[in-house]
Coordinates of C-alpha atoms and ligand atoms in Angstrom, one line a residue:
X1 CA 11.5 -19.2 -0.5
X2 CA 9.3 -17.2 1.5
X3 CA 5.6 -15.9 1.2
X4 CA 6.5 -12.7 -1.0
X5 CA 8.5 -15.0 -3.6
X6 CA 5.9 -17.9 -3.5
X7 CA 3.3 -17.1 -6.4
X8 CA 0.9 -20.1 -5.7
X9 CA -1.9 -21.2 -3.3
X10 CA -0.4 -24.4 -3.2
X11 CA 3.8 -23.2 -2.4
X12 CA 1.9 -20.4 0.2
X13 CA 0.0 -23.7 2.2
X14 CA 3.7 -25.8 1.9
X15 CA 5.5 -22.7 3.2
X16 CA 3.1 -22.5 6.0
X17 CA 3.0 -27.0 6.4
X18 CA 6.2 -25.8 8.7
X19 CA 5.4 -22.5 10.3
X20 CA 1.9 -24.2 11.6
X21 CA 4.1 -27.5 12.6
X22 CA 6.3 -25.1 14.9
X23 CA 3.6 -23.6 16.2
X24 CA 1.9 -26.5 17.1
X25 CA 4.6 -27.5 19.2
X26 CA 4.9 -24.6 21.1
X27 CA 1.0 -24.4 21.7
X28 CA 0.2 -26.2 24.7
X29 CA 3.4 -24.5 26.7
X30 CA 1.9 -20.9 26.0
X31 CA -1.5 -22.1 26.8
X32 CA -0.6 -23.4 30.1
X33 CA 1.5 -20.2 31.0
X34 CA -1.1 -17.8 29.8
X35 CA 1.9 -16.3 27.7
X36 CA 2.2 -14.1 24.4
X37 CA 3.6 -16.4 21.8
X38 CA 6.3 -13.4 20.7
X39 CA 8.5 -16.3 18.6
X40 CA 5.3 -17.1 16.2
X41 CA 4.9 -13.8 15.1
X42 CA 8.8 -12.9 14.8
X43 CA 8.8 -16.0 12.2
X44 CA 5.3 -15.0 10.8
X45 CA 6.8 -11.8 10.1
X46 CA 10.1 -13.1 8.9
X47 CA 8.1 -15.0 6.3
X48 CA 6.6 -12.4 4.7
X49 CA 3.3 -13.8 5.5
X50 CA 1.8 -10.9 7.8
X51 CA 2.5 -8.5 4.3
X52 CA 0.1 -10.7 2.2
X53 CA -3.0 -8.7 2.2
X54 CA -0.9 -5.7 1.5
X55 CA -2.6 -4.2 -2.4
X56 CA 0.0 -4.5 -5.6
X57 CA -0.3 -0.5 -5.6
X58 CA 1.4 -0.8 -2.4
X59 CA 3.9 -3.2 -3.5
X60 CA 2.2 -6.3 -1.7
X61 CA 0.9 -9.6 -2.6
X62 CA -2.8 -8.5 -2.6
X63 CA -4.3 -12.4 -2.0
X64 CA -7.8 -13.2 -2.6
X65 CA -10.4 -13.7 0.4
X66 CA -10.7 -17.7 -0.7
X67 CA -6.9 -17.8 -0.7
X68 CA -6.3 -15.7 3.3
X69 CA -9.4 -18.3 4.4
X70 CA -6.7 -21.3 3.1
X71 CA -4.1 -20.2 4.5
X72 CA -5.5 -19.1 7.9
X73 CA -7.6 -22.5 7.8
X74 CA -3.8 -24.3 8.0
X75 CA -2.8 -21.9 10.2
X76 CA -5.1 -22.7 13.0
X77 CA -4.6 -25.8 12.4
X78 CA -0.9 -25.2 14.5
X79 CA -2.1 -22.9 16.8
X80 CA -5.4 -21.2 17.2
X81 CA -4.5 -18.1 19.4
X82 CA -1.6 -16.8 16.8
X83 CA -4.1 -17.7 13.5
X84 CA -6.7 -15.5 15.3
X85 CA -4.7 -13.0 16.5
X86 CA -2.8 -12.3 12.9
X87 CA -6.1 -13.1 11.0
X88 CA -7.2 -9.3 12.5
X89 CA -4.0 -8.1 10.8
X90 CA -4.5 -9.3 7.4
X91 CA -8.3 -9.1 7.4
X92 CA -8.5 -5.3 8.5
X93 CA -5.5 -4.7 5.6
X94 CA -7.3 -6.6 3.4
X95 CA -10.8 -4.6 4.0
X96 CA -8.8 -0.8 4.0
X97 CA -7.7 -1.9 0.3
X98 CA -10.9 -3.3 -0.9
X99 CA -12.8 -0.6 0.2
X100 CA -10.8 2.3 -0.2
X101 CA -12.1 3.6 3.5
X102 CA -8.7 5.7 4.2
X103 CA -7.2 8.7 2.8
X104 CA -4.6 7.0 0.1
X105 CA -1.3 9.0 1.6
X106 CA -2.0 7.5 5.3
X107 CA -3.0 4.1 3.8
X108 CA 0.3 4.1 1.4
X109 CA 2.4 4.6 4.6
X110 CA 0.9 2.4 6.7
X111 CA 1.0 -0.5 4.3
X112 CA 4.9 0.4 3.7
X113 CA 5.3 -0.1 7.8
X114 CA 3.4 -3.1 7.0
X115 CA 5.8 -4.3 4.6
X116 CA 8.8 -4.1 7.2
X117 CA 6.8 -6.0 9.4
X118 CA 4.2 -3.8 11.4
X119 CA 1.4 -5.1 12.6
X120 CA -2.2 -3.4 13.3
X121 CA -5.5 -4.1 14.4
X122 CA -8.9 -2.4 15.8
X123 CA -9.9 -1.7 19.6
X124 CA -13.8 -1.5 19.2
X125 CA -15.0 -3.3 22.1
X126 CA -15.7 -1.8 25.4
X127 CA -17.3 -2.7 28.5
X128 CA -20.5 -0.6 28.3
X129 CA -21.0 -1.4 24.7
X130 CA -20.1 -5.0 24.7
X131 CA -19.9 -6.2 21.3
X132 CA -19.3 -3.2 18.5
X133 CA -21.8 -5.2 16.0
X134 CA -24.8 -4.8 18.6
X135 CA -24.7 -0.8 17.2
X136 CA -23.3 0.6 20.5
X137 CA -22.1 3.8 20.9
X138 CA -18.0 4.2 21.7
X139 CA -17.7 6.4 25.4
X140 CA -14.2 6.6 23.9
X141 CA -14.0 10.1 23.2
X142 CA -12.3 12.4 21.1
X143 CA -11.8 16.2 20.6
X144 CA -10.3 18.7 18.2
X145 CA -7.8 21.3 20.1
X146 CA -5.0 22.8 19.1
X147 CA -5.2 21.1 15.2
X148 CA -4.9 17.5 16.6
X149 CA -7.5 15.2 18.2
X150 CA -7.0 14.4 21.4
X151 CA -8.2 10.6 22.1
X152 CA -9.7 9.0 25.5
X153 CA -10.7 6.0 26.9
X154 CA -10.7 2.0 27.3
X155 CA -10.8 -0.8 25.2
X156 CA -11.0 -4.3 26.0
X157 CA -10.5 -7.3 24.3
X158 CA -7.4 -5.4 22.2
X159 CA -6.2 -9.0 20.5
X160 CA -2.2 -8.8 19.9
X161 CA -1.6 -5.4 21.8
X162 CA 1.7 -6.8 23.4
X163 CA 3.1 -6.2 19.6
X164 CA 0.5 -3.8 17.6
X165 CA 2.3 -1.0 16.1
X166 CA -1.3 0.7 15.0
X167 CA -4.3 0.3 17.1
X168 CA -7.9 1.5 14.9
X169 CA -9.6 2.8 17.9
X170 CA -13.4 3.9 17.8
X171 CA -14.5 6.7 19.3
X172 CA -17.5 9.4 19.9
X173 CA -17.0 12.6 18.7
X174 CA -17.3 14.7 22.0
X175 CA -20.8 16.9 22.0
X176 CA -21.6 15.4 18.4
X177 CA -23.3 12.4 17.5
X178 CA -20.3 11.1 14.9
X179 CA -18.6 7.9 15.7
X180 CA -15.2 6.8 13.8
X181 CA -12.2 5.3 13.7
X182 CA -8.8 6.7 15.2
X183 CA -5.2 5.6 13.1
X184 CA -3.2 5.3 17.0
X185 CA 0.6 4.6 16.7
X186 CA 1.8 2.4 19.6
X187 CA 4.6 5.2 20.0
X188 CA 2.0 7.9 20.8
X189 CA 2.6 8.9 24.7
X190 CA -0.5 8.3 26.7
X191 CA -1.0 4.8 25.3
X192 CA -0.9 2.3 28.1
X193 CA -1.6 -1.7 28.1
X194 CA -3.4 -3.3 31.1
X195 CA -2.5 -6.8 31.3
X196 CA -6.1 -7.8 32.1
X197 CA -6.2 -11.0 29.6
X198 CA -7.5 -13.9 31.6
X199 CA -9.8 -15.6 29.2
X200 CA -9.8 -19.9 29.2
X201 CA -9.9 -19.5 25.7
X202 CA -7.8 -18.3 23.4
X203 CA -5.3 -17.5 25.4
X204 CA -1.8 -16.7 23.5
X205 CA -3.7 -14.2 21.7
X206 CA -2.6 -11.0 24.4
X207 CA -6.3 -9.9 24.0
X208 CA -5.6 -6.9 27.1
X209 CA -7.0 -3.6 27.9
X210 CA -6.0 -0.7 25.6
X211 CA -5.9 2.6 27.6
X212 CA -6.0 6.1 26.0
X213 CA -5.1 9.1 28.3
X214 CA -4.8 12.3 26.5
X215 CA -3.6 10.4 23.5
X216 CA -2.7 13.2 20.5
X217 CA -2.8 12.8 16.8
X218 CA -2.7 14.6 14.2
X219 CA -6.1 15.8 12.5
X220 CA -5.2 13.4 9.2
X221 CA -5.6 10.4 12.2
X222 CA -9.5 10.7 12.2
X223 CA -9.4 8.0 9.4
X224 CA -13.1 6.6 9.7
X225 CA -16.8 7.8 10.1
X226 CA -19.1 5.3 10.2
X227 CA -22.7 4.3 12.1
X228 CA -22.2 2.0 15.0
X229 CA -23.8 -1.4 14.3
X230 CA -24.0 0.1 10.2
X231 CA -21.0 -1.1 8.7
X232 CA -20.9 -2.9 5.1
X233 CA -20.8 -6.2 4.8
X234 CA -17.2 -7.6 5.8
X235 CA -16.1 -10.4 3.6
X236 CA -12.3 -10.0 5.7
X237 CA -14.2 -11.7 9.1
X238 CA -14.1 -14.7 7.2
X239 CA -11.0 -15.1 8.6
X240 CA -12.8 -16.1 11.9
X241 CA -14.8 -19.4 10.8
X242 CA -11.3 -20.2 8.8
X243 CA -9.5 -19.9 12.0
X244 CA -12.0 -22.4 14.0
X245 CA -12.2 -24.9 11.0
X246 CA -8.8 -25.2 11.4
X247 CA -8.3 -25.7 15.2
X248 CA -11.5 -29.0 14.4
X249 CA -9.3 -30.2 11.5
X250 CA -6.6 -30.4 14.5
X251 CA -8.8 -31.9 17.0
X252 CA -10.3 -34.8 14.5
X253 CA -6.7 -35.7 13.2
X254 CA -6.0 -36.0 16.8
X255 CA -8.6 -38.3 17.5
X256 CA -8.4 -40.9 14.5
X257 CA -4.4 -41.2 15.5
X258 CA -5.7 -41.7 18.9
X259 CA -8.2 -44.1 17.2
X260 CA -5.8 -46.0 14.7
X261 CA -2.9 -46.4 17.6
X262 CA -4.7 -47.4 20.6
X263 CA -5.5 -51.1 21.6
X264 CA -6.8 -52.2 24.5
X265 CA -6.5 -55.2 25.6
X266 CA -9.8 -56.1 25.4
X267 CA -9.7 -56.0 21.7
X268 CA -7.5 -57.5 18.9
X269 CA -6.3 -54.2 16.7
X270 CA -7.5 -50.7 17.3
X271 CA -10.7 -49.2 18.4
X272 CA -11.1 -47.7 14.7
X273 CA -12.5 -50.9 14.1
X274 CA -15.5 -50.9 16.7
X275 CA -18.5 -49.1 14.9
X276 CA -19.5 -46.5 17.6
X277 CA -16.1 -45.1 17.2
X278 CA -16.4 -45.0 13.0
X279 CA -19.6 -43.6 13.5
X280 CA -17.6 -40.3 15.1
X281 CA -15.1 -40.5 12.9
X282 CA -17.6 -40.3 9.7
X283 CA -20.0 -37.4 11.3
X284 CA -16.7 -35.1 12.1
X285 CA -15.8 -36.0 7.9
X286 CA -18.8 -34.7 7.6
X287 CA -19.1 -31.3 10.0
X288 CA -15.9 -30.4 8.2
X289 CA -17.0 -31.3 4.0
X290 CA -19.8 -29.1 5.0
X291 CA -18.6 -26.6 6.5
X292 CA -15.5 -26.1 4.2
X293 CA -17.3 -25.9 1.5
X294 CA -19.7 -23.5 2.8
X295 CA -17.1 -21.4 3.7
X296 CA -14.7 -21.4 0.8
X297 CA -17.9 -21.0 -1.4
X298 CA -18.7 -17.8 -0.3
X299 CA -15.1 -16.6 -0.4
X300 CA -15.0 -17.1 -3.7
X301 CA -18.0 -15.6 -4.3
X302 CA -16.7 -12.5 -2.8
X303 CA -13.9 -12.3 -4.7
X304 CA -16.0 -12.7 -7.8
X305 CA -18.8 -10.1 -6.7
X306 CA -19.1 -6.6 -7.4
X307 CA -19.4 -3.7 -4.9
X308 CA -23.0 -3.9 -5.8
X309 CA -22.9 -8.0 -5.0
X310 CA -20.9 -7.5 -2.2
X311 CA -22.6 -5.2 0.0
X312 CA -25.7 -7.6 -0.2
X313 CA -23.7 -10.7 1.2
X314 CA -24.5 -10.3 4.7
X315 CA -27.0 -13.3 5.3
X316 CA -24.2 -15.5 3.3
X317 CA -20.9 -14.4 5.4
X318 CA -22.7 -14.5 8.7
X319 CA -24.4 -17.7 7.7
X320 CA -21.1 -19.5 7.1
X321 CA -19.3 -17.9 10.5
X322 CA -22.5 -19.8 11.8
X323 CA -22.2 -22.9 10.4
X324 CA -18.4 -23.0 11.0
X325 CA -18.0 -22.2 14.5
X326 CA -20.4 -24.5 15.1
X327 CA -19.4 -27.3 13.5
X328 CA -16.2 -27.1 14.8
X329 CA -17.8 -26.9 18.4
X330 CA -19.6 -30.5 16.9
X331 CA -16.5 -31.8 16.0
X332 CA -14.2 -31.2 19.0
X333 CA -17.2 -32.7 20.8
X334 CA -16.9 -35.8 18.8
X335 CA -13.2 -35.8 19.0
X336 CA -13.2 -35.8 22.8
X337 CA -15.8 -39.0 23.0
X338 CA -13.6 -40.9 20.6
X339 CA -10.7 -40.0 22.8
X340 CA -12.5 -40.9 26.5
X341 CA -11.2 -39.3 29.6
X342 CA -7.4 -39.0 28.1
X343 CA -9.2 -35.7 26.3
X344 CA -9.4 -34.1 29.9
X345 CA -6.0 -34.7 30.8
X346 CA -4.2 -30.8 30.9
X347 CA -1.3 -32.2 28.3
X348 CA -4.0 -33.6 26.1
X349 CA -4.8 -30.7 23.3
X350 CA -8.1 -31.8 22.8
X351 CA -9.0 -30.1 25.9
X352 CA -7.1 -26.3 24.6
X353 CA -9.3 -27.2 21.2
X354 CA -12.4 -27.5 23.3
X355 CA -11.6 -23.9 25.3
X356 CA -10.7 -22.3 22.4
X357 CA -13.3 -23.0 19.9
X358 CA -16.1 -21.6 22.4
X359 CA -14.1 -18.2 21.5
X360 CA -16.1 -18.3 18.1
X361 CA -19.7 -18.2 19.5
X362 CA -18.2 -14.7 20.7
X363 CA -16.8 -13.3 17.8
X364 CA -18.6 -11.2 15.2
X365 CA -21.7 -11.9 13.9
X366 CA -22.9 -13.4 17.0
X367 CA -25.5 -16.3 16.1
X368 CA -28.4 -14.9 17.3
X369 CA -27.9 -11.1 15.1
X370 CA -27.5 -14.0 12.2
X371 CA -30.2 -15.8 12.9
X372 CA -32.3 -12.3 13.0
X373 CA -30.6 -11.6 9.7
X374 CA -31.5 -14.6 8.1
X375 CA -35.2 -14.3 8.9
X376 CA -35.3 -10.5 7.8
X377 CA -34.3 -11.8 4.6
X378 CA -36.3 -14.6 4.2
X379 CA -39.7 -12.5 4.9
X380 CA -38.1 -10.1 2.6
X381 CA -37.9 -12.4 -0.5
X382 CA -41.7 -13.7 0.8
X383 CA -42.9 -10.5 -0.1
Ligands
FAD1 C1 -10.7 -14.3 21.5 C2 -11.3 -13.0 21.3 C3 -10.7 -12.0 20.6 C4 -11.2 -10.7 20.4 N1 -10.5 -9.7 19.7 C5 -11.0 -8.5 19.6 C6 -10.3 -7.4 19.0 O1 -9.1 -7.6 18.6 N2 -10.8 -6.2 18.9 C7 -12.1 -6.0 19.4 O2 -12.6 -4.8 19.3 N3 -12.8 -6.9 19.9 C8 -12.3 -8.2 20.0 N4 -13.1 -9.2 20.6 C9 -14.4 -8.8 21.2 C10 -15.6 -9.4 20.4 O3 -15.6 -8.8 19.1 C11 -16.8 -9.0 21.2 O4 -17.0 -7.6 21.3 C12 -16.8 -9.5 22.6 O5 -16.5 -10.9 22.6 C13 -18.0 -9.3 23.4 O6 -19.1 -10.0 22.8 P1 -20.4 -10.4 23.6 O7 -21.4 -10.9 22.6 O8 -20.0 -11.3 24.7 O9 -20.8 -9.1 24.3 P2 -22.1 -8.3 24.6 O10 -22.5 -7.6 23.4 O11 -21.9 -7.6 25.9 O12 -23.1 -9.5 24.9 C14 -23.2 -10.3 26.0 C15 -24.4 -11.1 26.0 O13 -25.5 -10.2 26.2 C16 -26.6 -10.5 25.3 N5 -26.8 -9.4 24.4 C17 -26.1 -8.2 24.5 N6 -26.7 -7.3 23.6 C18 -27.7 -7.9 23.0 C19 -28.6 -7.5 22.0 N7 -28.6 -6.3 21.4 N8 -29.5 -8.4 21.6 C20 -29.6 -9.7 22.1 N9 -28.7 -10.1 23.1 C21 -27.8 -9.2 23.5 C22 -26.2 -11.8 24.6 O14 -26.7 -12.9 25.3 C23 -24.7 -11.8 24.7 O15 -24.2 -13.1 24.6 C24 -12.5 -10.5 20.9 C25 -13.3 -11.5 21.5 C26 -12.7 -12.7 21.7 C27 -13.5 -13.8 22.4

């Protein structure tokens, strides 16, 4: 069975039980080597599971935003880097079909690439605008000549470019104040990779320099206009808070093995029996309860709102990234005291959880623009 035959939640998170077990083995090699985990995603796309988000119109499995938040939850749970990395995928495919932002013809064929195993996601950071949310303006550029556009510029932080097939790249209209989004085949001639990935964290997910010189497409390529820092609320991102839950889940399962094995010989039984260590054990319970529910709560309540309902979910999606990133930060903290100095050790995972989770304060919505968010409404409903 794979992910296209299996109809449940439940078969989908037994499926992936496996994937994430292989994954987890692999993880602390690519970590040390700073490599692309290329294996992962051949069996991620072998499984059908990089197809999910694809709609039925298309052919695909269409999956809610509650059920992509399971499933990348467990994912993370194996490896981190690939569940982040492949979360852009689905999340971006999930958000065309929900919002109907594309022309349908280009959307139709990209989802059938999808279906044989393409993968895509967007370039939107740069280093003079720093994080696309913040409302800056791309100094990607493009122009019209000729019938085509004619794309140019760099993008950093362009998670999975060893193996994207589409890159959605943002760019500023040249002498106009339009921004939008760019439909770039990999296959185009002028689009380079710099090998510029050197992050501590997160560091299988290939997140390297996109470069665009004299890139052409066709005019039906300009796929997007939208106002930088403007967009509608994005229940896909979820995917990020799902993907650190799951890397905590990893690091307190870690920890109470660690906990329920190891006997010093100070001690009669294991040091899940002193109460300092319980203590840790029952606060990273509870970072997790919280925070799960938190999260899956408002995925459901986006797949049961409206349009209308979902454009006003802002304070609610960036409120659970929030509370999700850090509690897992919490809980790898916790993790690492029950564990002692063993956590620091290079072959000790803990310390890859603890690097990698720090990723999420950095992903979109940053804390403080949620923070801001959360206040706007708050003296809004005072009103
Ligand atoms: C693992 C990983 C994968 C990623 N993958 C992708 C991807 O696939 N595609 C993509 O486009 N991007 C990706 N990103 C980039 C990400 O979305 C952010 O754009 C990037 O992390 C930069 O965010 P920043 O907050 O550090 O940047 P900046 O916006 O430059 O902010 C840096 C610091 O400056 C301050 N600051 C800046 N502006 C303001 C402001 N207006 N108000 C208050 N304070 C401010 C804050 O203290 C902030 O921490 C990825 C990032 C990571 C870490």
């Amino acid at each position: 069975m794979d992910f296209q035959q299996a109809g449940t939640l439940e078969e989908r998170l037994k499926l992936l039980d496996n994937l994430s077990e292989r994954f987890r083995s692999r993880a602390g090699d690519i970590d040390e080597a700073g490599s692309f985990p290329y294996v992962n995603f051949a069996e991620l796309k072998q499984s059908g599971y990089t197809a999910l988000t694809v709609p039925r119109k298309f052919g695909g499995e269409e999956i809610s935003l509650y059920e992509m938040v399971r499933l990348q939850e467990k994912l993370a749970e194996g490896d981190g880097s690939t569940a982040l990395s492949i979360g852009w995928h689905l999340g971006i495919t999930k958000n065309l079909a929900e919002k109907n932002i594309w022309e349908e013809d280009i959307f139709r064929s990209v989802c059938e690439e999808i279906k044989k195993g393409a993968l895509l996601n967007g370039a939107a950071t740069e280093p003079q605008t720093g994080s696309p949310t913040r409302g800056g303006r791309p100094q990607t550029s493009a122009v019209q000549a000729g019938g085509q556009w004619i794309v140019n510029g760099r993008k950093t932080f362009t998670t999975l470019s060893p193996i994207l097939d589409f890159f959605i790249v943002s760019a500023t209209i040249e002498d106009t104040e339009e921004v939008g989004n760019f439909l770039i085949p990999r296959s185009v001639a002028g689009v380079e990779i710099e090998e510029t990935w050197d992050s501590i964290a997160m560091r299988g997910t290939g997140s390297h320099d996109l470069i665009l010189k004299d890139v052409k497409v066709p005019k039906k390529h300009f796929v997007e206009k939208f106002k930088p820092g403007k967009k509608q609320a994005s229940g896909w991102l979820l995917h990020i808070p799902a993907c650190y839950l799951g890397i905590a889940q990893a690091a307190k399962s870690f920890a109470l093995n660690f906990a329920m094995e190891y006997s010093p010989n100070t001690m009669e039984g294991t040091i899940i029996d002193f109460p300092s260590v319980r203590q840790k054990v029952g606060e990273m319970e509870y970072e997790l309860m919280k925070a799960r529910y938190f999260l899956y709560s408002v995925a459901r309540q986006w797949d049961d709102g409206s349009d209308q309902e979902r454009l006003l979910m802002n304070p609610e999606l960036g409120a659970a990234k929030m509370a999700c990133t850090n509690a897992a930060i919490s809980v790898i903290d916790l993790a690492m005291r029950i564990v002692g100095a063993r956590s620091l050790s290079v072959k000790n995972p803990l310390q890859r959880y603890y690097r990698d989770v720090r990723a999420g304060l950095h992903n979109p919505p940053m804390d403080d623009m949620t923070i801001e968010l959360l206040a706007k409404t708050s003296v809004f409903n005072q009103r």
